[in-house]
mmCIF file of C-alpha atoms in Angstrom:
data_model
loop_
_atom_site.group_PDB
_atom_site.id
_atom_site.type_symbol
_atom_site.label_atom_id
_atom_site.label_comp_id
_atom_site.label_asym_id
_atom_site.label_seq_id
_atom_site.Cartn_x
_atom_site.Cartn_y
_atom_site.Cartn_z
ATOM 1 C CA ALA A 1 10.277 -14.176 -10.733
ATOM 2 C CA PHE A 2 10.906 -11.012 -10.433
ATOM 3 C CA GLU A 3 14.374 -8.773 -9.097
ATOM 4 C CA ILE A 4 13.664 -5.912 -6.828
ATOM 5 C CA GLN A 5 16.338 -3.089 -7.122
ATOM 6 C CA TYR A 6 16.657 -0.558 -4.293
ATOM 7 C CA MET A 7 18.529 2.897 -5.928
ATOM 8 C CA PRO A 8 18.683 5.858 -4.310
ATOM 9 C CA LEU A 9 19.394 8.992 -5.781
ATOM 10 C CA PRO A 10 22.294 9.437 -5.229
ATOM 11 C CA TRP A 11 23.721 6.014 -4.308
ATOM 12 C CA ASP A 12 24.859 5.415 -1.731
ATOM 13 C CA HIS A 13 24.070 8.889 0.363
ATOM 14 C CA SER A 14 24.984 6.899 4.106
ATOM 15 C CA CYS A 15 26.640 9.281 6.389
ATOM 16 C CA GLU A 16 29.998 6.363 5.616
ATOM 17 C CA VAL A 17 30.257 7.267 2.044
ATOM 18 C CA ASN A 18 29.669 11.379 2.157
ATOM 19 C CA SER A 19 31.300 12.222 5.387
ATOM 20 C CA ALA A 20 34.101 12.697 3.118
ATOM 21 C CA LEU A 21 32.395 15.164 1.021
ATOM 22 C CA SER A 22 31.558 17.722 3.429
ATOM 23 C CA GLU A 23 34.181 20.502 1.661
ATOM 24 C CA VAL A 24 32.864 19.737 -1.965
ATOM 25 C CA SER A 25 32.603 23.445 -3.629
ATOM 26 C CA VAL A 26 30.804 24.730 -6.026
ATOM 27 C CA ARG A 27 33.830 24.428 -8.508
ATOM 28 C CA ASN A 28 34.334 20.957 -7.994
ATOM 29 C CA ALA A 29 30.643 19.677 -6.344
ATOM 30 C CA ASP A 30 30.400 18.053 -10.361
ATOM 31 C CA ASP A 31 33.103 15.961 -9.600
ATOM 32 C CA THR A 32 30.424 13.555 -7.006
ATOM 33 C CA GLN A 33 27.561 14.022 -9.623
ATOM 34 C CA ILE A 34 28.937 10.243 -11.468
ATOM 35 C CA LEU A 35 25.845 9.307 -13.787
ATOM 36 C CA LEU A 36 25.330 5.274 -14.386
ATOM 37 C CA ASP A 37 22.979 4.822 -17.972
ATOM 38 C CA SER A 38 21.720 1.119 -15.946
ATOM 39 C CA ILE A 39 22.284 -1.184 -13.387
ATOM 40 C CA ALA A 40 22.305 -4.492 -14.907
ATOM 41 C CA PRO A 41 20.316 -6.990 -12.540
ATOM 42 C CA VAL A 42 22.173 -9.407 -10.664
ATOM 43 C CA GLN A 43 22.610 -12.356 -12.852
ATOM 44 C CA CYS A 44 25.060 -10.216 -14.350
ATOM 45 C CA PHE A 45 27.182 -10.252 -10.525
ATOM 46 C CA SER A 46 27.118 -14.244 -10.572
ATOM 47 C CA PRO A 47 30.838 -14.756 -11.725
ATOM 48 C CA SER A 48 29.751 -18.924 -12.035
ATOM 49 C CA ASP A 49 29.404 -18.164 -15.283
ATOM 50 C CA VAL A 50 31.671 -16.137 -17.176
ATOM 51 C CA SER A 51 30.202 -15.622 -20.345
ATOM 52 C CA ILE A 52 27.490 -13.733 -18.343
ATOM 53 C CA LEU A 53 29.835 -11.385 -16.837
ATOM 54 C CA GLN A 54 31.488 -10.652 -20.105
ATOM 55 C CA LYS A 55 28.372 -9.487 -21.527
ATOM 56 C CA CYS A 56 27.257 -7.562 -18.673
ATOM 57 C CA LYS A 57 30.853 -6.224 -18.223
ATOM 58 C CA HIS A 58 30.361 -2.818 -20.006
ATOM 59 C CA ASP A 59 26.665 -2.370 -18.411
ATOM 60 C CA ALA A 60 28.121 -2.331 -15.093
ATOM 61 C CA SER A 61 31.237 -0.372 -15.864
ATOM 62 C CA ILE A 62 33.705 -2.824 -15.002
ATOM 63 C CA SER A 63 37.105 -2.409 -16.477
ATOM 64 C CA GLN A 64 38.956 -5.755 -18.207
ATOM 65 C CA GLU A 65 41.444 -5.239 -15.563
ATOM 66 C CA VAL A 66 39.296 -5.600 -12.861
ATOM 67 C CA PHE A 67 37.042 -8.013 -14.164
ATOM 68 C CA GLU A 68 40.019 -10.134 -14.962
ATOM 69 C CA GLU A 69 40.817 -10.273 -11.494
ATOM 70 C CA VAL A 70 37.175 -10.647 -9.726
ATOM 71 C CA SER A 71 36.057 -13.692 -11.637
ATOM 72 C CA SER A 72 39.230 -15.472 -11.083
ATOM 73 C CA ARG A 73 38.071 -15.640 -7.328
ATOM 74 C CA GLN A 74 34.742 -16.757 -8.313
ATOM 75 C CA GLN A 75 33.034 -14.245 -5.750
ATOM 76 C CA ALA A 76 29.539 -12.038 -6.519
ATOM 77 C CA GLU A 77 30.020 -9.652 -3.819
ATOM 78 C CA ASP A 78 33.240 -8.261 -5.216
ATOM 79 C CA MET A 79 31.587 -7.712 -8.785
ATOM 80 C CA VAL A 80 29.375 -5.459 -7.108
ATOM 81 C CA SER A 81 31.263 -3.501 -4.929
ATOM 82 C CA LEU A 82 32.939 -2.622 -8.295
ATOM 83 C CA LEU A 83 30.149 -0.054 -9.137
ATOM 84 C CA PRO A 84 31.624 3.583 -7.976
ATOM 85 C CA ASN A 85 31.042 4.336 -3.849
ATOM 86 C CA ARG A 86 28.758 7.548 -5.043
ATOM 87 C CA TYR A 87 26.654 7.259 -7.815
ATOM 88 C CA PHE A 88 23.595 8.337 -9.955
ATOM 89 C CA VAL A 89 21.250 6.724 -12.385
ATOM 90 C CA ASN A 90 19.792 7.632 -15.851
ATOM 91 C CA VAL A 91 16.283 6.227 -14.404
ATOM 92 C CA THR A 92 15.033 6.349 -18.454
ATOM 93 C CA SER A 93 17.805 4.929 -20.086
ATOM 94 C CA HIS A 94 18.142 2.500 -17.155
ATOM 95 C CA ILE A 95 14.555 1.641 -18.070
ATOM 96 C CA GLU A 96 15.208 1.568 -21.314
ATOM 97 C CA TRP A 97 17.946 -1.347 -21.498
ATOM 98 C CA TYR A 98 15.795 -3.194 -19.838
ATOM 99 C CA LEU A 99 12.772 -2.983 -22.307
ATOM 100 C CA SER A 100 15.247 -3.298 -25.233
ATOM 101 C CA ARG A 101 16.165 -6.976 -23.831
ATOM 102 C CA ASP A 102 12.520 -7.834 -23.742
ATOM 103 C CA ILE A 103 12.290 -7.876 -19.843
ATOM 104 C CA ASP A 104 9.455 -6.408 -18.259
ATOM 105 C CA ILE A 105 10.213 -3.248 -16.054
ATOM 106 C CA SER A 106 8.509 -0.931 -13.449
ATOM 107 C CA VAL A 107 9.420 2.028 -11.473
ATOM 108 C CA VAL A 108 8.124 3.593 -8.253
ATOM 109 C CA LEU A 109 9.461 7.020 -7.379
ATOM 110 C CA VAL A 110 9.455 7.496 -3.908
ATOM 111 C CA MET A 111 9.050 11.387 -3.562
ATOM 112 C CA ARG A 112 9.640 12.851 -0.143
ATOM 113 C CA ASP A 113 9.254 16.276 1.702
ATOM 114 C CA THR A 114 12.521 18.251 0.252
ATOM 115 C CA SER A 115 12.934 20.254 3.562
ATOM 116 C CA ILE A 116 13.433 16.641 5.352
ATOM 117 C CA SER A 117 15.428 14.901 2.625
ATOM 118 C CA LYS A 118 18.065 17.278 2.817
ATOM 119 C CA LYS A 119 18.444 18.211 6.722
ATOM 120 C CA GLU A 120 19.433 14.007 6.545
ATOM 121 C CA TRP A 121 22.099 15.134 3.989
ATOM 122 C CA ILE A 122 23.020 17.715 6.082
ATOM 123 C CA SER A 123 23.006 15.504 9.139
ATOM 124 C CA CYS A 124 25.648 13.585 7.776
ATOM 125 C CA GLY A 125 28.105 16.526 7.547
ATOM 126 C CA ILE A 126 27.766 16.949 3.839
ATOM 127 C CA SER A 127 28.143 20.889 2.173
ATOM 128 C CA SER A 128 25.134 22.483 1.375
ATOM 129 C CA THR A 129 26.641 22.700 -1.656
ATOM 130 C CA LEU A 130 26.878 19.206 -2.886
ATOM 131 C CA VAL A 131 23.197 18.473 -1.147
ATOM 132 C CA ASP A 132 21.622 21.612 -3.378
ATOM 133 C CA ALA A 133 22.935 19.691 -6.273
ATOM 134 C CA SER A 134 22.644 16.648 -5.524
ATOM 135 C CA PHE A 135 19.155 17.159 -5.203
ATOM 136 C CA GLU A 136 18.641 19.095 -8.233
ATOM 137 C CA LYS A 137 20.498 16.416 -10.311
ATOM 138 C CA SER A 138 18.170 13.535 -8.593
ATOM 139 C CA MET A 139 14.641 15.525 -9.510
ATOM 140 C CA GLY A 140 15.849 16.101 -13.144
ATOM 141 C CA LEU A 141 16.330 12.238 -13.717
ATOM 142 C CA MET A 142 13.010 11.547 -11.739
ATOM 143 C CA LYS A 143 10.848 14.202 -14.147
ATOM 144 C CA GLU A 144 12.249 13.405 -17.135
ATOM 145 C CA ALA A 145 11.961 9.364 -16.609
ATOM 146 C CA PHE A 146 8.125 10.378 -15.413
ATOM 147 C CA VAL A 147 7.300 12.333 -18.528
ATOM 148 C CA ALA A 148 8.825 9.595 -20.721
ATOM 149 C CA TYR A 149 7.321 6.849 -18.794
ATOM 150 C CA GLY A 150 4.955 7.627 -16.522
ATOM 151 C CA MET A 151 0.989 8.468 -16.578
ATOM 152 C CA HIS A 152 0.117 10.086 -20.224
ATOM 153 C CA GLY A 153 4.024 10.092 -21.421
ATOM 154 C CA SER A 154 5.390 10.577 -24.367
ATOM 155 C CA ARG A 155 7.454 6.840 -24.459
ATOM 156 C CA VAL A 156 3.860 4.984 -22.986
ATOM 157 C CA PRO A 157 2.013 3.156 -26.253
ATOM 158 C CA LYS A 158 -1.203 3.232 -24.057
ATOM 159 C CA VAL A 159 -2.786 3.610 -20.772
ATOM 160 C CA GLY A 160 -2.185 0.946 -18.716
ATOM 161 C CA THR A 161 1.749 0.000 -19.801
ATOM 162 C CA GLU A 162 3.160 3.074 -17.643
ATOM 163 C CA ARG A 163 6.534 2.273 -16.305
ATOM 164 C CA VAL A 164 7.165 4.916 -14.042
ATOM 165 C CA LEU A 165 4.466 5.071 -10.664
ATOM 166 C CA ILE A 166 5.247 7.773 -8.364
ATOM 167 C CA VAL A 167 4.570 7.062 -4.535
ATOM 168 C CA SER A 168 4.644 9.961 -1.677
ATOM 169 C CA TYR A 169 6.711 8.615 1.517
ATOM 170 C CA GLU A 170 4.651 10.865 4.030
ATOM 171 C CA GLY A 171 1.287 9.665 2.060
ATOM 172 C CA LEU A 172 2.185 5.987 3.008
ATOM 173 C CA MET A 173 3.287 6.754 6.560
ATOM 174 C CA GLU A 174 -0.317 8.662 6.930
ATOM 175 C CA MET A 175 -2.557 5.571 5.181
ATOM 176 C CA LYS A 176 -0.373 2.767 5.663
ATOM 177 C CA ASP A 177 -2.059 -0.448 4.350
ATOM 178 C CA SER A 178 -4.373 1.134 2.049
ATOM 179 C CA TYR A 179 -1.853 3.109 0.200
ATOM 180 C CA LEU A 180 0.436 -0.001 0.539
ATOM 181 C CA TYR A 181 -2.356 -2.652 -1.012
ATOM 182 C CA GLU A 182 -2.671 0.509 -4.170
ATOM 183 C CA ILE A 183 0.942 0.815 -4.710
ATOM 184 C CA TYR A 184 0.752 -3.682 -5.128
ATOM 185 C CA ASN A 185 -2.488 -3.235 -7.442
ATOM 186 C CA GLU A 186 -0.919 -0.587 -9.750
ATOM 187 C CA LEU A 187 2.116 -3.201 -10.028
ATOM 188 C CA GLY A 188 0.304 -6.331 -10.193
ATOM 189 C CA ILE A 189 1.780 -7.812 -7.446
ATOM 190 C CA ASP A 190 -0.858 -10.245 -5.753
ATOM 191 C CA SER A 191 0.181 -9.896 -1.722
ATOM 192 C CA THR A 192 -0.943 -9.588 1.433
ATOM 193 C CA PHE A 193 2.074 -8.843 2.894
ATOM 194 C CA LEU A 194 2.160 -5.714 5.209
ATOM 195 C CA PRO A 195 5.389 -4.457 6.811
ATOM 196 C CA SER A 196 5.910 -2.578 9.802
ATOM 197 C CA PHE A 197 5.551 0.974 9.262
ATOM 198 C CA THR A 198 8.675 3.628 10.813
ATOM 199 C CA ASP A 199 8.419 7.173 10.085
ATOM 200 C CA GLY A 200 11.816 8.100 9.253
ATOM 201 C CA ASN A 201 11.106 11.581 9.131
ATOM 202 C CA ALA A 202 10.276 12.131 12.683
ATOM 203 C CA LYS A 203 13.882 12.784 13.827
ATOM 204 C CA TYR A 204 13.832 15.810 11.715
ATOM 205 C CA ILE A 205 10.640 17.269 12.744
ATOM 206 C CA LYS A 206 11.229 19.442 16.175
ATOM 207 C CA GLU A 207 7.706 19.880 18.456
ATOM 208 C CA PRO A 208 7.396 23.449 18.930
ATOM 209 C CA PRO A 209 8.108 24.849 22.795
ATOM 210 C CA PRO A 210 5.232 24.942 24.777
ATOM 211 C CA LYS A 211 3.434 28.593 25.086
ATOM 212 C CA LYS A 212 4.074 30.528 27.769
ATOM 213 C CA HIS A 213 1.678 31.768 29.713
#
Protein backbone atom coordinates (compact mmCIF):
# COMPACT_ATOMS: atom_id res chain seq x y z
CA ALA A 1 0.00 0.00 0.00
CA PHE A 2 1.15 3.55 -0.61
CA GLU A 3 -0.02 7.08 0.08
CA ILE A 4 0.24 10.10 -2.19
CA GLN A 5 0.61 13.51 -0.56
CA TYR A 6 0.02 16.61 -2.66
CA MET A 7 1.95 19.56 -1.23
CA PRO A 8 2.28 22.75 -3.27
CA LEU A 9 4.81 25.22 -1.92
CA PRO A 10 3.27 27.08 -0.28
CA TRP A 11 0.11 25.30 0.76
CA ASP A 12 -2.46 26.71 0.22
CA HIS A 13 -1.87 29.25 -2.53
CA SER A 14 -5.52 29.29 -3.56
CA CYS A 15 -7.22 32.62 -4.14
CA GLU A 16 -9.52 32.02 -1.16
CA VAL A 17 -6.68 31.74 1.31
CA ASN A 18 -4.40 34.34 -0.20
CA SER A 19 -6.88 37.08 -1.02
CA ALA A 20 -6.29 38.38 2.50
CA LEU A 21 -2.56 38.65 1.81
CA SER A 22 -2.73 41.25 -0.94
CA GLU A 23 -1.33 44.04 1.24
CA VAL A 24 1.62 42.15 2.70
CA SER A 25 4.67 44.41 2.83
CA VAL A 26 8.40 43.71 2.82
CA ARG A 27 8.45 44.20 6.58
CA ASN A 28 5.90 41.51 7.49
CA ALA A 29 6.24 39.08 4.58
CA ASP A 30 8.07 36.60 6.84
CA ASP A 31 4.91 36.26 8.94
CA THR A 32 3.28 34.34 6.08
CA GLN A 33 6.20 31.94 5.64
CA ILE A 34 5.34 29.25 8.22
CA LEU A 35 7.68 26.27 7.76
CA LEU A 36 6.76 22.75 8.85
CA ASP A 37 9.43 20.06 9.19
CA SER A 38 7.14 17.34 7.83
CA ILE A 39 3.57 16.32 7.11
CA ALA A 40 2.56 13.18 8.95
CA PRO A 41 0.78 10.37 7.05
CA VAL A 42 -2.99 10.24 6.89
CA GLN A 43 -3.09 7.61 9.66
CA CYS A 44 -2.04 10.33 12.09
CA PHE A 45 -5.28 12.16 11.40
CA SER A 46 -7.53 9.21 12.20
CA PRO A 47 -9.13 9.70 15.64
CA SER A 48 -10.17 6.04 15.86
CA ASP A 49 -6.94 5.25 17.75
CA VAL A 50 -6.03 7.86 20.35
CA SER A 51 -2.57 6.33 20.87
CA ILE A 52 -1.70 7.04 17.20
CA LEU A 53 -2.99 10.58 17.53
CA GLN A 54 -0.80 11.12 20.58
CA LYS A 55 2.31 9.87 18.76
CA CYS A 56 1.62 12.13 15.77
CA LYS A 57 0.61 15.21 17.75
CA HIS A 58 4.01 16.87 17.67
CA ASP A 59 4.68 16.12 13.99
CA ALA A 60 1.30 17.50 12.97
CA SER A 61 1.84 20.72 15.00
CA ILE A 62 -1.29 20.12 17.10
CA SER A 63 -1.56 21.77 20.50
CA GLN A 64 -2.67 19.67 23.48
CA GLU A 65 -5.77 21.82 23.94
CA VAL A 66 -6.93 21.41 20.36
CA PHE A 67 -5.88 17.75 20.34
CA GLU A 68 -8.18 16.96 23.27
CA GLU A 69 -11.07 18.87 21.74
CA VAL A 70 -10.84 17.24 18.34
CA SER A 71 -10.10 13.69 19.50
CA SER A 72 -13.25 13.82 21.62
CA ARG A 73 -15.28 14.66 18.50
CA GLN A 74 -13.89 11.66 16.60
CA GLN A 75 -13.72 13.47 13.27
CA ALA A 76 -10.61 12.97 11.15
CA GLU A 77 -11.28 15.94 8.89
CA ASP A 78 -11.05 18.24 11.91
CA MET A 79 -7.53 17.03 12.59
CA VAL A 80 -6.41 17.92 9.07
CA SER A 81 -7.94 21.37 9.42
CA LEU A 82 -5.65 22.08 12.39
CA LEU A 83 -2.70 22.64 10.07
CA PRO A 84 -1.99 26.31 9.30
CA ASN A 85 -4.00 27.87 6.47
CA ARG A 86 -0.78 28.69 4.63
CA TYR A 87 2.55 26.98 5.10
CA PHE A 88 5.68 25.56 3.49
CA VAL A 89 7.12 22.09 4.06
CA ASN A 90 10.84 21.51 4.47
CA VAL A 91 11.20 18.83 1.77
CA THR A 92 14.52 17.53 3.09
CA SER A 93 13.38 17.02 6.69
CA HIS A 94 10.07 15.64 5.39
CA ILE A 95 12.00 12.89 3.56
CA GLU A 96 14.14 12.20 6.61
CA TRP A 97 11.08 11.99 8.91
CA TYR A 98 9.83 9.03 6.86
CA LEU A 99 13.23 7.39 6.35
CA SER A 100 13.90 7.51 10.10
CA ARG A 101 10.75 5.43 10.54
CA ASP A 102 11.77 2.89 7.86
CA ILE A 103 9.11 4.19 5.47
CA ASP A 104 10.00 4.25 1.77
CA ILE A 105 9.45 7.71 0.30
CA SER A 106 9.93 9.41 -3.05
CA VAL A 107 9.34 13.10 -3.75
CA VAL A 108 8.37 14.42 -7.18
CA LEU A 109 9.23 18.09 -7.64
CA VAL A 110 7.12 19.53 -10.45
CA MET A 111 8.88 22.51 -12.01
CA ARG A 112 6.78 25.10 -13.83
CA ASP A 113 7.58 28.19 -15.87
CA THR A 114 8.48 30.90 -13.36
CA SER A 115 6.65 33.76 -15.06
CA ILE A 116 3.43 31.73 -15.36
CA SER A 117 3.61 30.58 -11.73
CA LYS A 118 3.93 34.17 -10.58
CA LYS A 119 1.08 35.28 -12.85
CA GLU A 120 -1.17 32.68 -11.23
CA TRP A 121 -0.45 33.99 -7.75
CA ILE A 122 -0.75 37.64 -8.75
CA SER A 123 -4.11 36.92 -10.43
CA CYS A 124 -5.43 36.15 -6.93
CA GLY A 125 -4.56 39.66 -5.84
CA ILE A 126 -1.44 38.67 -3.89
CA SER A 127 1.19 41.37 -3.52
CA SER A 128 4.28 41.08 -5.70
CA THR A 129 6.35 41.27 -2.50
CA LEU A 130 4.76 38.09 -1.14
CA VAL A 131 4.93 36.35 -4.52
CA ASP A 132 8.68 37.00 -4.80
CA ALA A 133 9.31 35.97 -1.19
CA SER A 134 7.26 32.78 -1.60
CA PHE A 135 9.00 31.85 -4.84
CA GLU A 136 12.43 32.38 -3.32
CA LYS A 137 11.56 30.24 -0.30
CA SER A 138 9.98 27.47 -2.42
CA MET A 139 12.97 27.24 -4.75
CA GLY A 140 15.36 27.18 -1.82
CA LEU A 141 13.54 24.25 -0.23
CA MET A 142 13.40 22.30 -3.50
CA LYS A 143 17.06 22.91 -4.36
CA GLU A 144 18.13 21.80 -0.90
CA ALA A 145 16.18 18.55 -1.23
CA PHE A 146 17.51 17.85 -4.73
CA VAL A 147 21.12 18.46 -3.72
CA ALA A 148 20.67 16.05 -0.80
CA TYR A 149 18.45 13.34 -2.28
CA GLY A 150 18.36 13.85 -6.06
CA MET A 151 20.60 12.20 -8.65
CA HIS A 152 24.16 12.06 -7.22
CA GLY A 153 22.80 13.71 -4.05
CA SER A 154 25.08 14.12 -1.04
CA ARG A 155 22.84 11.86 1.08
CA VAL A 156 22.18 9.20 -1.56
CA PRO A 157 24.21 6.06 -0.70
CA LYS A 158 24.28 4.65 -4.23
CA VAL A 159 22.90 5.12 -7.75
CA GLY A 160 19.28 4.00 -7.94
CA THR A 161 18.37 5.05 -4.40
CA GLU A 162 17.51 8.66 -5.20
CA ARG A 163 14.54 10.08 -3.32
CA VAL A 164 13.86 13.21 -5.37
CA LEU A 165 12.70 13.26 -8.98
CA ILE A 166 12.29 16.49 -10.96
CA VAL A 167 9.45 16.68 -13.49
CA SER A 168 8.83 19.48 -16.00
CA TYR A 169 5.17 20.53 -16.11
CA GLU A 170 5.57 21.97 -19.60
CA GLY A 171 7.38 18.81 -20.73
CA LEU A 172 4.54 16.67 -19.42
CA MET A 173 1.98 18.76 -21.28
CA GLU A 174 3.93 18.33 -24.52
CA MET A 175 4.96 14.67 -24.35
CA LYS A 176 2.00 13.40 -22.31
CA ASP A 177 1.89 9.59 -22.13
CA SER A 178 5.55 8.94 -23.00
CA TYR A 179 6.72 11.29 -20.25
CA LEU A 180 4.16 10.02 -17.74
CA TYR A 181 5.14 6.38 -18.28
CA GLU A 182 8.78 7.28 -17.72
CA ILE A 183 7.79 8.88 -14.40
CA TYR A 184 5.93 5.68 -13.49
CA ASN A 185 9.06 3.70 -14.30
CA GLU A 186 11.30 5.94 -12.20
CA LEU A 187 8.95 5.59 -9.23
CA GLY A 188 8.52 1.84 -9.65
CA ILE A 189 4.81 2.16 -10.40
CA ASP A 190 3.35 -0.64 -12.53
CA SER A 191 0.47 1.13 -14.27
CA THR A 192 -0.86 2.05 -17.69
CA PHE A 193 -3.30 4.62 -16.34
CA LEU A 194 -3.48 7.65 -18.60
CA PRO A 195 -5.36 10.75 -17.40
CA SER A 196 -6.74 13.49 -19.60
CA PHE A 197 -4.21 16.33 -19.95
CA THR A 198 -5.34 19.94 -19.52
CA ASP A 199 -2.75 22.67 -19.94
CA GLY A 200 -3.13 24.96 -16.94
CA ASN A 201 -0.71 27.45 -18.50
CA ALA A 202 -2.91 28.28 -21.49
CA LYS A 203 -5.09 30.82 -19.66
CA TYR A 204 -2.03 32.84 -18.66
CA ILE A 205 -0.59 33.09 -22.18
CA LYS A 206 -2.01 35.72 -24.51
CA GLU A 207 -1.81 35.25 -28.24
CA PRO A 208 0.03 38.14 -29.92
CA PRO A 209 -2.25 40.51 -31.83
CA PRO A 210 -2.38 39.97 -35.59
CA LYS A 211 0.12 41.95 -37.58
CA LYS A 212 -1.23 44.96 -39.40
CA HIS A 213 -0.55 44.98 -43.14
